[in-house]
Each structure stands twice: as structure tokens, then as C-alpha cells.
XYZ file of C-alpha atoms in Angstrom:
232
model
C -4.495 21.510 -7.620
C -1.383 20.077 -8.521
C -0.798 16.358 -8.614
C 2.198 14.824 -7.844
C 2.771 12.610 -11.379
C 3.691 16.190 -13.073
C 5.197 13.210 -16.009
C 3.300 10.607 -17.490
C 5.272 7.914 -15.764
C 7.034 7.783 -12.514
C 8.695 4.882 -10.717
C 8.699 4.002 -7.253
C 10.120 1.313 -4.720
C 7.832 -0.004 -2.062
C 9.292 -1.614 0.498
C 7.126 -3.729 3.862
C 9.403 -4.951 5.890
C 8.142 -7.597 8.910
C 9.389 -8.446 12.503
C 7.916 -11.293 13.950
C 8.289 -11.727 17.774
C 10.542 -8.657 18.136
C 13.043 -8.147 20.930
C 12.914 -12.036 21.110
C 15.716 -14.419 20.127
C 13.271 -16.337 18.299
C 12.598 -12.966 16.215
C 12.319 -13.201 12.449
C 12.648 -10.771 9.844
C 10.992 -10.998 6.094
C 10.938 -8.313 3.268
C 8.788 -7.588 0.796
C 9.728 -5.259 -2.262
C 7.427 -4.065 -5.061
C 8.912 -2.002 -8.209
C 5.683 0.399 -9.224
C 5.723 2.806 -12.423
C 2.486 4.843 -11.878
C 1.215 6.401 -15.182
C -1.063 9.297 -15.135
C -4.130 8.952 -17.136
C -5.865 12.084 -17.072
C -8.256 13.661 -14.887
C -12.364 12.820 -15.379
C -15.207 14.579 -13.373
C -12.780 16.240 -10.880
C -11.060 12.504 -10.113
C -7.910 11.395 -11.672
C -7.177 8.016 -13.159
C -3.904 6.266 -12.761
C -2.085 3.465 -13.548
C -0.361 0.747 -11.507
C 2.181 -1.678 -12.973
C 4.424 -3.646 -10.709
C 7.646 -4.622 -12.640
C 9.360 -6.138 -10.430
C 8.991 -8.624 -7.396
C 11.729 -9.005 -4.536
C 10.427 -11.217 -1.472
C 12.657 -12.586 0.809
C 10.707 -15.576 1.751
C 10.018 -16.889 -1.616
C 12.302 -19.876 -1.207
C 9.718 -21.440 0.877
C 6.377 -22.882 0.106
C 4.642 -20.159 1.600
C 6.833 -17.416 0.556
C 6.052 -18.691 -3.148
C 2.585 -19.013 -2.821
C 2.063 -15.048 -1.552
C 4.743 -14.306 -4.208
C 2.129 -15.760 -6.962
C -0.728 -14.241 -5.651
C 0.666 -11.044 -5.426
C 0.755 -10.973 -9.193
C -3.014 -10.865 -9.337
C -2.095 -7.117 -8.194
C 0.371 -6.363 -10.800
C -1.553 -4.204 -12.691
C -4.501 -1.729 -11.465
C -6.625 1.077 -12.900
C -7.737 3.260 -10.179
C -9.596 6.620 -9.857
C -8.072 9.066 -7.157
C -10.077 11.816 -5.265
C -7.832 15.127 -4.124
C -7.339 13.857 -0.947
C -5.430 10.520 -2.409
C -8.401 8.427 -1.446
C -9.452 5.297 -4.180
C -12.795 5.999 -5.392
C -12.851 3.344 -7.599
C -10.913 0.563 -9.271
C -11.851 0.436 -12.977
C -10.052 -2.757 -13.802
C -11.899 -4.668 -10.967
C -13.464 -7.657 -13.633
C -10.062 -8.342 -15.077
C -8.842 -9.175 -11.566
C -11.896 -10.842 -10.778
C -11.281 -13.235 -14.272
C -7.579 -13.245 -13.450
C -8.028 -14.441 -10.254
C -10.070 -17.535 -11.165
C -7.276 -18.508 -13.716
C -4.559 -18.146 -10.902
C -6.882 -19.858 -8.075
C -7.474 -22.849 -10.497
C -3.944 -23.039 -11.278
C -2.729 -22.460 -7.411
C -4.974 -25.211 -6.399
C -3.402 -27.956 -8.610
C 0.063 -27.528 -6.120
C -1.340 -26.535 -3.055
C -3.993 -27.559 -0.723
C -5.340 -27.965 2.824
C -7.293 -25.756 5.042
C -5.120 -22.399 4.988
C -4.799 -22.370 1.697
C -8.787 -22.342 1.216
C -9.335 -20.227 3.892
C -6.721 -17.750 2.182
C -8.109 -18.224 -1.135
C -11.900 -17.448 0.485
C -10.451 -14.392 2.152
C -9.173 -13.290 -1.443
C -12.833 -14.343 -3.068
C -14.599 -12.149 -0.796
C -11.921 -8.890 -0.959
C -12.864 -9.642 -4.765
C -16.488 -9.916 -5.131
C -16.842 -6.211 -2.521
C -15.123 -3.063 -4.464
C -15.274 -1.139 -0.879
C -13.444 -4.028 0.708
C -10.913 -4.183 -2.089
C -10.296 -0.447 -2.214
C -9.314 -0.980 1.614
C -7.237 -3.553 0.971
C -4.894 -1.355 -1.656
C -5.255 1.570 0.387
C -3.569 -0.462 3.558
C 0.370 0.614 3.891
C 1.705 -3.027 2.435
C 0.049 -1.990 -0.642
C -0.088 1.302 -2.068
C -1.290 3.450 0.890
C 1.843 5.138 0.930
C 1.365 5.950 -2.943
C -1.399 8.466 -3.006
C -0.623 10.718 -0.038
C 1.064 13.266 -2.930
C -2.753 13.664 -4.408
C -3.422 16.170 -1.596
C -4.570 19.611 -2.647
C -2.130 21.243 -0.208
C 0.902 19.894 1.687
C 0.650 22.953 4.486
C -2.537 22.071 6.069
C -2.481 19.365 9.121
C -4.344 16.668 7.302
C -6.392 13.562 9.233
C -6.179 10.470 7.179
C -9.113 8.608 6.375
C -8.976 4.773 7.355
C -11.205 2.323 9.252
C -8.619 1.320 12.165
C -9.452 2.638 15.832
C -6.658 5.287 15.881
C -6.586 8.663 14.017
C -3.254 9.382 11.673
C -2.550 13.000 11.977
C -0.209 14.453 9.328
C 1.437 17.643 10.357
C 3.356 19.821 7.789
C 7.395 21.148 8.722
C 9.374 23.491 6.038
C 12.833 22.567 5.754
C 14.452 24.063 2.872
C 12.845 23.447 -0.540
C 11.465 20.461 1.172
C 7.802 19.964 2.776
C 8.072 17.063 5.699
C 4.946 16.020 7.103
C 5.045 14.345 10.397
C 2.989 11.102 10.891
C 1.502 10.004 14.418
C -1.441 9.042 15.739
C -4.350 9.480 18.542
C -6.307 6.991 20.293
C -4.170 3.963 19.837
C -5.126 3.054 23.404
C -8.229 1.670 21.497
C -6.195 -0.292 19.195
C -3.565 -2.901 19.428
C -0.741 -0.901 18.332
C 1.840 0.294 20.707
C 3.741 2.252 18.513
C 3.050 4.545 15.431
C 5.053 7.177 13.755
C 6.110 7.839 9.896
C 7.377 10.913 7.512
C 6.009 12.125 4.160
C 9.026 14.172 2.259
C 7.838 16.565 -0.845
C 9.857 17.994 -3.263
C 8.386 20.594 -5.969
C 5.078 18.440 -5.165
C 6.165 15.655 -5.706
C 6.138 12.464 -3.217
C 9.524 11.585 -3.074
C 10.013 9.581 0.373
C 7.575 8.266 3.002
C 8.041 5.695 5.942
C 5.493 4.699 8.443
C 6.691 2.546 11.294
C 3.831 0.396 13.416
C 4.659 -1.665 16.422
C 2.759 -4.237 17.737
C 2.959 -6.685 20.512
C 3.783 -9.777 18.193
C 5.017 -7.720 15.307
C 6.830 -4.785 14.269
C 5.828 -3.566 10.492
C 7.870 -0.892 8.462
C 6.418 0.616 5.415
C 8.285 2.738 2.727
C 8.387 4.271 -0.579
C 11.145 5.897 -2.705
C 11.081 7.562 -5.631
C 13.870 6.455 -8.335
C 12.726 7.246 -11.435
């Protein structure tokens, strides 16, 4: 197998960007954007270890109280040790005390400036994401955090792949040649069981390497867009 960090380092821009009440004239727009170098730490027992810094932090909302708040919280996730299967799937997330210890210093400090109801219930929701690895390693595998990442792990990029998650549709990759370029097309089955209305997204390789992916999801209150570029 080949994986797709062929360097020690690479750098990539993620990129969630969120449409509230779309197609309304009350419809808002926010945008969050995450600078990522990835460093490849080996493989161990037929799983590789990599890790995640996040150097830089662009939201667009962060000049509210809110906005700050999820800004400062989302540097509890700045840096990550995880172990990778072949299929890009987190097995494991090595560093999980040092969040768990980094959290309580950020919660204690968070608490001193903020408070109420949604903020507890928030920082509960975090607590329990915490204190369950299999919960957190669904949380980083959603597409607002690194979901997009690890689809280059994959042993081959010509097989129609089925993507593991937990949601009531299937995602169905499906390869294309174009060039020097492998595209796999992104949709979806059963999202009559769901709430989504609309699903579709692209995974570009180059040489084996991940070097583009978008996933689009629509739903009736929100549209989401999710993407990654390599620059570095």
C-alpha cells in the first residue's frame, strides 16, 4: 500500500463553509478555515500513526461572542495523534489524556467569561465526546473536522469504495480516470431515511496523493460545504 503523506510533512487547508436558512432573505453565511500540516509517523502493527497540528485559525464569526467562544474551543483540537487503518478509518487517538487535561484547563478558564445554560450544555456535550474514545473518533472523522483528511489512506483509488459512518445514508465513492488524475465521485443511497436532501462531493488524486476533495450536503435549514486543498 501506498499512503498518501509520501513526505514527512504535508499541509492542507480545510475549509466548512455554513448556510443557514438558504434560499431565504434572512439566509446567513459563516466560514470556518483550519490550516493542518499532517506529519507521518511511521507505520505500527499494519496501522499508521500521524500527526495533526492546526497552525492556523480563520473563522468568520469570531467577532461575536459566540464566534469567539467556538474559536477557543476549537484549540483543544489543535494538535492530535491518531492511528489510521488502510481504509482511512481512526482506530485510535493516542493523545486522548492530553486533551482530556487540556480541556479541563480551557473549561475552567472558559467558564470565568461565559455562562448560562448553552454554554453548560455545550461544555457537557464536549465532557462526554471526551470521556468515550469511540464517540470522539466520530466526532474527528465528521467532514467539519478531518473526515475529508484520511480518504488518501485507501489501499486502492480504482475500486468503488462504501464509506464507513453511522448516518442513515450510504456514501458511495466511485473512481473516473482523467489524465494523470484519479477523481472519485461522491453520492449517496438511502437519504430518504435521513434528513438530507442533497449530497454529492469529489475526491481528486494525484501520484496518490489527496490533493482536492469537496463534499456538498443540503439540508432543509442548512446547506454545509466541506473542502480540503493541498498547498504545501
Amino acid at each position: 500500500m501506498e499512503k498518501f503523506l509520501t513526505n514527512s510533512c504535508k499541509t492542507y487547508r480545510l475549509e466548512t463553509i455554513v448556510i443557514s436558512n438558504p434560499e431565504t432573505s434572512y439566509s446567513r453565511e459563516k466560514s470556518y478555515v483550519r490550516t493542518a500540516e499532517v506529519y507521518d509517523l511511521g507505520k505500527e502493527n499494519n496501522y499508521f500513526k500521524y500527526q495533526i497540528l492546526i497552525v492556523d485559525f480563520n473563522f468568520s464569526d469570531d467577532d461575536n461572542a459566540m464566534g469567539k467562544l467556538i474559536k477557543q474551543i476549537s484549540y483543544l483540537f489543535d494538535e492530535l495523534i491518531l492511528t489510521i487503518d488502510e481504509e482511512g478509518n481512526i482506530i485510535s487517538v493516542e493523545n486522548l489524556l492530553f486533551l482530556q487535561l487540556r480541556w479541563t484547563k480551557i473549561q475552567t478558564d472558559l467558564l470565568k467569561l461565559h455562562q448560562g445554560n448553552v454554554v453548560e450544555n455545550y461544555f457537557n456535550q464536549i465532557n462526554m465526546v471526551l470521556e468515550n474514545e469511540p464517540s470522539l473518533i466520530e466526532f474527528l472523522q465528521e467532514y467539519n473536522m478531518f473526515g475529508l483528511l484520511f480518504n488518501g489512506l485507501w489501499n486502492s483509488f480504482e475500486e468503488r469504495r462504501i464509506r464507513k459512518t453511522k448516518k442513515e445514508y450510504v456514501e458511495i465513492m466511485t473512481p473516473e480516470k482523467k489524465g494523470g488524475k484519479i477523481i472519485q465521485i461522491i453520492s449517496a443511497e438511502n437519504l430518504e431515511q435521513s434528513d438530507v436532501t442533497y449530497f454529492r462531493g469529489i475526491n481528486i488524486f494525484s501520484k496518490n496523493n489527496l490533493v482536492e476533495s469537496f463534499i456538498e450536503i443540503k439540508k432543509h435549514q442548512y446547506h454545509l460545504k466541506h473542502s480540503l486543498l493541498w498547498i504545501g
